[in-house]
CSV table of C-alpha atoms in Angstrom, one decimal:
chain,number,residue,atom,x,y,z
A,665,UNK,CA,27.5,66.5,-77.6
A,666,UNK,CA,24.0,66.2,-75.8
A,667,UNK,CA,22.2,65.1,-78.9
A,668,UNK,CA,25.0,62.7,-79.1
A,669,UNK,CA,24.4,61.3,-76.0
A,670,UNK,CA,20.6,61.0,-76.0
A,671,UNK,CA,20.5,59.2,-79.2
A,672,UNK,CA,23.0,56.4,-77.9
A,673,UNK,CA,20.4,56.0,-74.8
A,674,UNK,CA,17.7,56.1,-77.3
A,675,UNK,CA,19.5,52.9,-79.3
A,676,UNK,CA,19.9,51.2,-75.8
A,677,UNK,CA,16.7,51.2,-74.9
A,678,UNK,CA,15.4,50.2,-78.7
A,679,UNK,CA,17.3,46.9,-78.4
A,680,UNK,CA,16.2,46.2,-74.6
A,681,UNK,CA,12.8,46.5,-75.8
A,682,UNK,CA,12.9,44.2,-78.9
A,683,UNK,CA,14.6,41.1,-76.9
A,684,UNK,CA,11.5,41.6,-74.5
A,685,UNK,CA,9.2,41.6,-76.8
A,686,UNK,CA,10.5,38.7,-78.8
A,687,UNK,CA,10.3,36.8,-75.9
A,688,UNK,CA,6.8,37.3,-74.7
A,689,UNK,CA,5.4,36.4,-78.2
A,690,UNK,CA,7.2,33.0,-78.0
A,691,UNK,CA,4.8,30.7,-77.9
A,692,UNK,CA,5.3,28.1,-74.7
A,693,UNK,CA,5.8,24.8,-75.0
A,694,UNK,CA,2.7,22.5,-73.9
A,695,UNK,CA,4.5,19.2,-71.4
A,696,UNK,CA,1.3,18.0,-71.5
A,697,UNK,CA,1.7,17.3,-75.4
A,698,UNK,CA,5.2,15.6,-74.8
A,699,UNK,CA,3.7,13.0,-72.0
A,700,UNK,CA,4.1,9.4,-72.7
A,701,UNK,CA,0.6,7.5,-72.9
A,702,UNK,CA,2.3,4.8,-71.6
A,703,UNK,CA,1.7,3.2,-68.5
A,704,UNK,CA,3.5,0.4,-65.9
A,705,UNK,CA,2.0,-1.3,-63.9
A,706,UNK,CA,3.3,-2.4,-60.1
A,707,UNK,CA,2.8,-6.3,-60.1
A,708,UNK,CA,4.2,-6.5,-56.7
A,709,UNK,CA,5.2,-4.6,-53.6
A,710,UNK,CA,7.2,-6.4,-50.6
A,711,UNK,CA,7.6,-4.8,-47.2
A,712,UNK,CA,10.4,-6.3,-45.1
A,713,UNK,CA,11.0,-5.1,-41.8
A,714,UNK,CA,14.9,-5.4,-39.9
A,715,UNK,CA,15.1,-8.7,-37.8
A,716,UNK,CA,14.1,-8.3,-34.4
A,717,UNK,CA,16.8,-9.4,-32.3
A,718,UNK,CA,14.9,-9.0,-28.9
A,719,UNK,CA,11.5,-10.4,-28.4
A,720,UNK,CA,8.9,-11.9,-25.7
A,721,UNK,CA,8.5,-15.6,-25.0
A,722,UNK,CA,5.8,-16.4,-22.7
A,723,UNK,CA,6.9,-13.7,-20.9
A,724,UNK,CA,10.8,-13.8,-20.9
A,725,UNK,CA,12.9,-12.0,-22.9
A,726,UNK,CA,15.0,-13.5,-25.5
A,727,UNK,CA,17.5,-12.0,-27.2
A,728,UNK,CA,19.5,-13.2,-30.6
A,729,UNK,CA,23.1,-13.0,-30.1
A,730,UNK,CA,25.0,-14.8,-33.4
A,731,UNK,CA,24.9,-12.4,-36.1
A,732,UNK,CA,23.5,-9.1,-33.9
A,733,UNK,CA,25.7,-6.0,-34.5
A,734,UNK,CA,25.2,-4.7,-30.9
A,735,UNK,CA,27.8,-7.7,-30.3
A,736,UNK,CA,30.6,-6.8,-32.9
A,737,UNK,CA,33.1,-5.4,-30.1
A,738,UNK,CA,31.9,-8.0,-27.4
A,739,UNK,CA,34.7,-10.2,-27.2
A,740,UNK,CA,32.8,-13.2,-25.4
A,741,UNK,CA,29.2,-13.9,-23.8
A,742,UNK,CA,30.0,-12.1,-20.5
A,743,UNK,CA,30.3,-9.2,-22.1
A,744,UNK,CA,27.6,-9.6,-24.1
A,745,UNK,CA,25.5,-10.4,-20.6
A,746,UNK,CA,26.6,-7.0,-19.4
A,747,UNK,CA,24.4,-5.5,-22.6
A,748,UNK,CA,21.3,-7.9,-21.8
A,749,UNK,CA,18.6,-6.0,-20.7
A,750,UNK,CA,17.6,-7.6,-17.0
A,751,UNK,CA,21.0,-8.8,-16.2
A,752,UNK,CA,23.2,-7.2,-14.2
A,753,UNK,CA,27.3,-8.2,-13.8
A,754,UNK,CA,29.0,-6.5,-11.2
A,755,UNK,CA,32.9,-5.5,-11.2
A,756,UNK,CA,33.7,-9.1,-9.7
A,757,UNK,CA,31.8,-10.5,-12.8
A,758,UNK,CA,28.5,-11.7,-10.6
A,759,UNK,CA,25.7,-12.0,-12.4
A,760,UNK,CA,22.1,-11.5,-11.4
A,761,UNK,CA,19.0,-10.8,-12.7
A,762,UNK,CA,15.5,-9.2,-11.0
A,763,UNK,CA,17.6,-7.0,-8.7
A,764,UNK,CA,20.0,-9.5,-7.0
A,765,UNK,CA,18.8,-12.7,-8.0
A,766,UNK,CA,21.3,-15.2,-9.1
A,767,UNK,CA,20.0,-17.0,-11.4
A,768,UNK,CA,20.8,-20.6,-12.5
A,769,UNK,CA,22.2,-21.3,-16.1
A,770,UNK,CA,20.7,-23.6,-18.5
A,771,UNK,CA,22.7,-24.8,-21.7
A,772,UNK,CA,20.5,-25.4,-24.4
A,773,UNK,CA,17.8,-26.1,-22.2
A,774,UNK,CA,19.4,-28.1,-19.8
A,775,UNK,CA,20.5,-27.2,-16.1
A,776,UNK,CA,24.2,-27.2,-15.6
A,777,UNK,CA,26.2,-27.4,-12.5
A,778,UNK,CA,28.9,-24.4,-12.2
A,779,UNK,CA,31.4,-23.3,-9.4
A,780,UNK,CA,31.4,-19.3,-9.7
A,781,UNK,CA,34.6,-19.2,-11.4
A,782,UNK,CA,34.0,-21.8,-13.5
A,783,UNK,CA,30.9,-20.6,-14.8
A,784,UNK,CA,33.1,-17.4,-15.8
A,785,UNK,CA,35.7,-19.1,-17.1
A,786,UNK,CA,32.9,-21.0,-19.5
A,787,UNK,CA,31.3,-17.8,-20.3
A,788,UNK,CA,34.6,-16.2,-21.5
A,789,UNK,CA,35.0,-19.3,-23.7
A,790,UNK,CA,32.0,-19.2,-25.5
A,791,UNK,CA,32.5,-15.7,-28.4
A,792,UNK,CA,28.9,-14.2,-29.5
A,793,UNK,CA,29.2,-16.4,-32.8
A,794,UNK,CA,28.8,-19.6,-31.1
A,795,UNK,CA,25.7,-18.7,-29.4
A,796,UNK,CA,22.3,-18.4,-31.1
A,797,UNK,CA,20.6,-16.8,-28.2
A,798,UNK,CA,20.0,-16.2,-25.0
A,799,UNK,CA,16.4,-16.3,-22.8
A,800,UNK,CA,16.0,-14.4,-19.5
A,801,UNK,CA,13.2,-15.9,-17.1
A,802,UNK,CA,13.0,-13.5,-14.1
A,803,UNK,CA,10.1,-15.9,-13.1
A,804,UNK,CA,10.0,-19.2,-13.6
A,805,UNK,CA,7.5,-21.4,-13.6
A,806,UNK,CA,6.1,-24.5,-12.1
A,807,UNK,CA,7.8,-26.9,-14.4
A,808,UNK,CA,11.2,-25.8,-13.0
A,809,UNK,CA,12.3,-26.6,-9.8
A,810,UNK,CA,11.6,-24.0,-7.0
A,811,UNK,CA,15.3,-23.5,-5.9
A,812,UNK,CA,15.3,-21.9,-9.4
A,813,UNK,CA,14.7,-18.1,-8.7
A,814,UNK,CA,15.8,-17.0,-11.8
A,815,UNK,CA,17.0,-18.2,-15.1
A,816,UNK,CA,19.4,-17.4,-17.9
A,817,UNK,CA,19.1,-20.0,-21.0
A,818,UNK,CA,21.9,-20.1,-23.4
A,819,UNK,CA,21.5,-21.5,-27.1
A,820,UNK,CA,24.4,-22.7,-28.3
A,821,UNK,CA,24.6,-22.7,-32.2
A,822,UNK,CA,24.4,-26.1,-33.9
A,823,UNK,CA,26.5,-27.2,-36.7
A,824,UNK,CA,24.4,-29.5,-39.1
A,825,UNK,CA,27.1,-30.5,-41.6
A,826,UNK,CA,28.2,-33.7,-41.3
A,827,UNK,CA,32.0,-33.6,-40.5
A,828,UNK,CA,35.1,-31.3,-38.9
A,829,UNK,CA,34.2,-27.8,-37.8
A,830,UNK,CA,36.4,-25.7,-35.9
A,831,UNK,CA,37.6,-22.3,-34.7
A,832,UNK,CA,40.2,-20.3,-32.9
A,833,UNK,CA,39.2,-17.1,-30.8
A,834,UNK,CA,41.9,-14.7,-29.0
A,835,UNK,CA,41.7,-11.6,-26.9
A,836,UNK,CA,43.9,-9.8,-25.4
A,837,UNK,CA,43.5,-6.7,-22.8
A,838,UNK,CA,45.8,-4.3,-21.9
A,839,UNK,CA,45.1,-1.8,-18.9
A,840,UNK,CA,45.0,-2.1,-15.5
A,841,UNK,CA,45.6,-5.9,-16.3
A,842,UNK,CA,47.2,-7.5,-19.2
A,843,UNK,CA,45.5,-10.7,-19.6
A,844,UNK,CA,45.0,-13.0,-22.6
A,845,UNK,CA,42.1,-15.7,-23.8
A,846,UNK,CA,42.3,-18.3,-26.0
A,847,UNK,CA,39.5,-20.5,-27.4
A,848,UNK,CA,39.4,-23.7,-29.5
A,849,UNK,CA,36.6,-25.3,-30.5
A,850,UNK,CA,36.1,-28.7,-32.1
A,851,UNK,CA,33.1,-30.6,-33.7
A,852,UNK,CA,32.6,-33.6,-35.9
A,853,UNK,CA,29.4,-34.5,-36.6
A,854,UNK,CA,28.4,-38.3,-38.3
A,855,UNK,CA,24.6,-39.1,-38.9
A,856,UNK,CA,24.4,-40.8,-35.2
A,857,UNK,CA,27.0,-39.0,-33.1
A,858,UNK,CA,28.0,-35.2,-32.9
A,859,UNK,CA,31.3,-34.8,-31.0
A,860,UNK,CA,32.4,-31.7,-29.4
A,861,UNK,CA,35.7,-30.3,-27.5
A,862,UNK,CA,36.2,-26.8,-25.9
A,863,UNK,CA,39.6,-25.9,-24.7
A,864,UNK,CA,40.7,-22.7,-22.9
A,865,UNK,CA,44.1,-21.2,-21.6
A,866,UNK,CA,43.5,-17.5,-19.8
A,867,UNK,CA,46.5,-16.1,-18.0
A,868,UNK,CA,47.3,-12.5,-16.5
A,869,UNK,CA,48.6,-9.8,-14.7
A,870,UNK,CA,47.5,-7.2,-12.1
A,871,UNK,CA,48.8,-4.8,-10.5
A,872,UNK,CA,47.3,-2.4,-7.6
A,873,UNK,CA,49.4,1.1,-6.1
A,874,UNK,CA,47.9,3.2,-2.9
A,875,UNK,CA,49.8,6.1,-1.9
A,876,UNK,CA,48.3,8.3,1.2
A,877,UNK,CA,49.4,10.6,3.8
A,878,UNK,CA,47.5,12.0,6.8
A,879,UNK,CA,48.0,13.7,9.7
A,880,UNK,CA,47.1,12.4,12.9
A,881,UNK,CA,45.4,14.0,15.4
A,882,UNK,CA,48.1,14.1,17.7
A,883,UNK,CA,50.0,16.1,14.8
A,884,UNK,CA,51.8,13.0,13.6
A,885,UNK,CA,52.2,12.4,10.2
A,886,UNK,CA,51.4,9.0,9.0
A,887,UNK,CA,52.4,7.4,5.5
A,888,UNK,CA,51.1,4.6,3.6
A,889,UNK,CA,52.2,2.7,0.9
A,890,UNK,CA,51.0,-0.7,-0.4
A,891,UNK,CA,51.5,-2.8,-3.9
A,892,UNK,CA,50.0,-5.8,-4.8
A,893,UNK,CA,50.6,-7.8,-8.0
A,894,UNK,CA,48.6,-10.8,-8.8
A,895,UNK,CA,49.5,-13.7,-11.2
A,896,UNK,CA,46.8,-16.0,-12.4
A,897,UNK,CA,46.0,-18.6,-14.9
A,898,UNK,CA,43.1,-20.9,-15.8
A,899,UNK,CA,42.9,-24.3,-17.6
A,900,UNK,CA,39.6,-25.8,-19.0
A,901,UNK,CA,38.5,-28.6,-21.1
A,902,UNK,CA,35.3,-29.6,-22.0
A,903,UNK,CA,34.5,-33.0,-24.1
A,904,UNK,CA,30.7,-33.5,-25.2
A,905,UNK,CA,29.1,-36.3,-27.4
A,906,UNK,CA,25.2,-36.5,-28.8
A,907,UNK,CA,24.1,-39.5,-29.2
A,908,UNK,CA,21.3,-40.0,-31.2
A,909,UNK,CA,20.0,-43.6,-30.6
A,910,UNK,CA,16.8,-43.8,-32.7
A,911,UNK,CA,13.9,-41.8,-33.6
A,912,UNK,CA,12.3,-41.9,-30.1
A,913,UNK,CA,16.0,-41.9,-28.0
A,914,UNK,CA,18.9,-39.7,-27.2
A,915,UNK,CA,21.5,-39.5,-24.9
A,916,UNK,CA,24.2,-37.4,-24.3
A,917,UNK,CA,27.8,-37.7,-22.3
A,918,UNK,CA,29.4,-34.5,-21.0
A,919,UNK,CA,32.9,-34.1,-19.0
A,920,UNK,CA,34.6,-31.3,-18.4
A,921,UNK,CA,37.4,-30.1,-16.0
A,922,UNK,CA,38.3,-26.5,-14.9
A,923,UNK,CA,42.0,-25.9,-12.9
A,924,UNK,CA,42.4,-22.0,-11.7
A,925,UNK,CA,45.7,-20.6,-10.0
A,926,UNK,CA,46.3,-17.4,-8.6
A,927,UNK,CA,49.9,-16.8,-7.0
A,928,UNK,CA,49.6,-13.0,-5.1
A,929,UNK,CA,52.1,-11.0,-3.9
A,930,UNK,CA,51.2,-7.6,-1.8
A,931,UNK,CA,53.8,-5.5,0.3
A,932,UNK,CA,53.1,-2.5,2.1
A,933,UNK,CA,54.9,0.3,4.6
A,934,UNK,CA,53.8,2.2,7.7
A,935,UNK,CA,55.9,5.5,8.4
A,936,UNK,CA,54.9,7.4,11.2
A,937,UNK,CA,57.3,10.6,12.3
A,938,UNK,CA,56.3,13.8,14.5
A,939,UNK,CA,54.9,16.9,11.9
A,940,UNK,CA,58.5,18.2,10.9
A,941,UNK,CA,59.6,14.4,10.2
A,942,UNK,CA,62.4,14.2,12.2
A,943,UNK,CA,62.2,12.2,14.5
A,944,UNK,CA,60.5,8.6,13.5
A,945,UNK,CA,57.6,7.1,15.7
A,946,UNK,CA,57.7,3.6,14.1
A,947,UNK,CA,58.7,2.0,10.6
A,948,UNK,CA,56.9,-0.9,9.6
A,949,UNK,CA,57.1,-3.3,6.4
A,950,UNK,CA,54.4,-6.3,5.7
A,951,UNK,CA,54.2,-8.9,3.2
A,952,UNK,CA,51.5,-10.7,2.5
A,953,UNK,CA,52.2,-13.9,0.0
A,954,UNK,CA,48.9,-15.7,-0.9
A,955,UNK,CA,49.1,-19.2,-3.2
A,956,UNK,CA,45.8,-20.4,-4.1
A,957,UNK,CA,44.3,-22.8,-6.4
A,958,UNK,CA,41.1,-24.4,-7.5
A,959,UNK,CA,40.3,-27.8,-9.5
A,960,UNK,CA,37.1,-28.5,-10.7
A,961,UNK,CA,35.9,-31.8,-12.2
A,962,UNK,CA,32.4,-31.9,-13.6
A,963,UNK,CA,29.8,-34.6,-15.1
A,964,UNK,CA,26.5,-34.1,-17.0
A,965,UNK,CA,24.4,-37.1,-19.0
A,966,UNK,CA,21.0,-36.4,-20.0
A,967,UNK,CA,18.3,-39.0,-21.6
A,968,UNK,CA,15.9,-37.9,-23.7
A,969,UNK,CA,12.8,-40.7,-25.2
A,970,UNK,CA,9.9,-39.1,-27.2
A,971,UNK,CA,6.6,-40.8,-28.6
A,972,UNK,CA,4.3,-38.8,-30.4
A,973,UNK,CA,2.6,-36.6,-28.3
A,974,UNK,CA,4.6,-38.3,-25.0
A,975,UNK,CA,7.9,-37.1,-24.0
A,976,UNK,CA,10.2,-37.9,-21.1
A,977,UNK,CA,13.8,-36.7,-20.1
A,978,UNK,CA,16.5,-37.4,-17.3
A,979,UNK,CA,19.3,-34.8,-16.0
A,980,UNK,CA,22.3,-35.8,-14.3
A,981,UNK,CA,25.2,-33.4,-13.0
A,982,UNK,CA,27.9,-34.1,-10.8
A,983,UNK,CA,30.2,-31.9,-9.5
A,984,UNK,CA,33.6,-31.7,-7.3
A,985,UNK,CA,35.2,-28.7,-6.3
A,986,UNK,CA,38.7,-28.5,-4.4
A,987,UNK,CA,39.6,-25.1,-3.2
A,988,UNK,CA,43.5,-24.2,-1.7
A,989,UNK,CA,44.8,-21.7,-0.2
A,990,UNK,CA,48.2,-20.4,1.2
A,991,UNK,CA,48.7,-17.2,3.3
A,992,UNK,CA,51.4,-15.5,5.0
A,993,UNK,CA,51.4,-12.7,7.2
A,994,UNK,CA,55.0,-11.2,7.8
A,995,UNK,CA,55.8,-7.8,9.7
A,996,UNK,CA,59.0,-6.2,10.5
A,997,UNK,CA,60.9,-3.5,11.6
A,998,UNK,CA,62.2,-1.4,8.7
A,999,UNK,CA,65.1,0.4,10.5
A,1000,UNK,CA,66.2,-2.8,11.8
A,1001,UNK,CA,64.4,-5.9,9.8
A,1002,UNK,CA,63.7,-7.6,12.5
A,1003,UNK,CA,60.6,-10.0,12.9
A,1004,UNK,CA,57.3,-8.2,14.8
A,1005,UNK,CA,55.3,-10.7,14.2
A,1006,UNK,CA,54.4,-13.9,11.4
A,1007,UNK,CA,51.6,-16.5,10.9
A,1008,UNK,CA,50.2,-18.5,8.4
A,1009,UNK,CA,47.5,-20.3,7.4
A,1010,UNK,CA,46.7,-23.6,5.1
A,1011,UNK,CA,42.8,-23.7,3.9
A,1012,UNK,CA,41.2,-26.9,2.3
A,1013,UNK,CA,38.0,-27.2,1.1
A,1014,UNK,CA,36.3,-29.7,-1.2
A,1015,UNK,CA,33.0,-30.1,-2.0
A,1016,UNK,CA,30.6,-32.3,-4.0
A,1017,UNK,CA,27.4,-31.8,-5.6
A,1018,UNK,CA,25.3,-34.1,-6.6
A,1019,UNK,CA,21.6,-33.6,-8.8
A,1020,UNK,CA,19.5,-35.8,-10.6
A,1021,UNK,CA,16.3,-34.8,-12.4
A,1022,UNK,CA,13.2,-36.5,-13.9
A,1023,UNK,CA,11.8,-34.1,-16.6
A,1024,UNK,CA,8.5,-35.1,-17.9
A,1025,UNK,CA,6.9,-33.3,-20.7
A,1026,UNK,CA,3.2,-32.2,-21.2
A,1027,UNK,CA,1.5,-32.3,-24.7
A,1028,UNK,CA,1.1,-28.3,-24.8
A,1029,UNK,CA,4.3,-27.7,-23.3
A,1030,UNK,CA,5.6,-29.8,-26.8
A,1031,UNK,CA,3.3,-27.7,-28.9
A,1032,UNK,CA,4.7,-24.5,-27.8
């Protein structure tokens, strides 16, 4: 049975050694032998680096805003401003730039004159398609005007092609507010004349709770409660035409209009009681109704006549604001609902600003 067994491990290890051996005398194949002799030759090799959609101009930053994906979720140019390096817009949708600077907008090169609200109401028109891009001059220089502390340039896109061009842009939030935009834009262009119209219609709804309790220092407990619900809407048209006169002369016509309301409602309690809440100090109810409105009418021309290396150009803006406002103060007695106290007030403003500007151009500001 041993002799049995060592010749079977005597067989294994015959075969184990013949497969190594076969394979160590194979003779390896040479790569080298298979290579191609052929060779290619690179004719050319082209680098192409990402557009840069921020760079330095003379100092201020400009920053491309049609086609940049940083702008896919921005759902107009304010929002977009709120991603602009140097500009700031705070909750109330201010805008400034070095610090708190508020800066003057230019519109393709060209100072515009905006109430506050109207100049947000334009900026939430405008979607990050229809602007090419915007410049930020936290210094400006002696060419402008030194009421200018700061500037932000927007370049509207320009549509080339002769005839109709229009769109349609709609957002709608839901939050804290529910509010909802809507855009048109329309352009026909001829060989001598580009037309342009720029409608809006924003409306919404807010609402604000506060809920607090505290006790007093006298060991009274105080309650407060207050709502407030505001309603508002805003209106704007804009009409535009480009006239282009000649080689040497241009002129362009601008009107536009902007009409805000804001109806407000806020009510509130006071509840005042001794620290087991049984026996009432006082029990008051307000109400507060606001009604206010604003209407904006606006008027820009501009003259532009160019000779060679000589260029002259004329800016005029004119714009009247009319602000109203309705308020009501009403207290009562809870318990009882009888009249503590009431007043009212009626608020008119209106205002008119006027600017006209001589623009002459030097040869190596054309250059540039």
């Amino acid at each position: 049975m041993i002799i049995k067994l060592w010749l079977l491990l005597l067989l294994l290890f015959l075969s184990f050694f013949g497969k190594a051996q076969q394979v160590t005398t194979s003779k390896p194949t040479d790569s080298l032998k298979h290579t191609n002799d052929k060779t290619t030759d690179i004719s050319e090799v082209i680098i192409q680096s990402p557009t840069r959609n921020i760079k330095l101009n003379d100092g201020n930053l400009t920053m491309a805003v049609s086609g940049n994906k940083d702008f896919k979720t921005s759902a107009n140019l304010l929002e977009v401003l709120r991603k602009t390096p140097g500009v700031i817009v705070d909750q109330e949708d201010g805008i400034f730039v070095g610090g708190r600077i508020t800066p003057a907008v230019f519109i393709d090169g060209k100072a515009v004159v905006l109430s506050t609200q109207e100049l947000q109401a334009y900026l939430r028109s405008l979607s990050p398609e229809m602007v090419e891009s915007i410049e930020v001059n936290t210094n400006p220089s002696s060419k402008y005007d030194a009421e200018f502390k700061g500037i932000i340039d927007i370049k509207l896109k320009k549509n080339s092609n002769l005839g109709w061009r229009g769109n349609y842009n709609v957002n709608i939030y839901v939050n804290r507010f529910n509010y909802r935009e809507n855009t048109v834009n329309l352009s026909y262009n001829t060989e001598k004349v580009a037309y342009n119209l720029l409608m809006g219609y924003n409306d919404g709804i807010s609402t604000y709770r506060y809920n607090a309790l505290q006790k007093l220092a006298n060991t009274n407990i105080l309650r407060t409660n207050t709502y407030q619900k505001d309603k508002g809407s805003v209106y704007s048209i804009q009409a535009g035409a480009d006239f282009r006169l000649n080689a040497k002369n241009k002129f362009g016509l601008y009107l536009r209009s902007n009409f805000r309301t804001n109806d407000r409602m806020r009510t509130g309690t006071l509840y005042t009681a001794d620290k087991s809440e049984t026996q009432v100090v006082f029990n008051t109810g307000s109400e507060n109704p606001i009604d206010y409105s604003q209407n904006n009418y606006g008027l820009a021309t501009d003259y532009t006549f160019q000779n060679k290396d000589f260029k002259i150009g004329f800016l005029g803006n004119y714009l009247s604001v009319k602000n109203k406002q309705q308020d009501e103060f009403i207290n009562r007695d809870k318990p009882s609902s009888g009249l503590i106290s009431y007043w009212k007030s009626d608020l008119l403003i209106k205002s008119i600003f006027i600017r006209a500007r001589l623009m002459p151009h030097k040869k190596s500001e054309m250059q540039k």
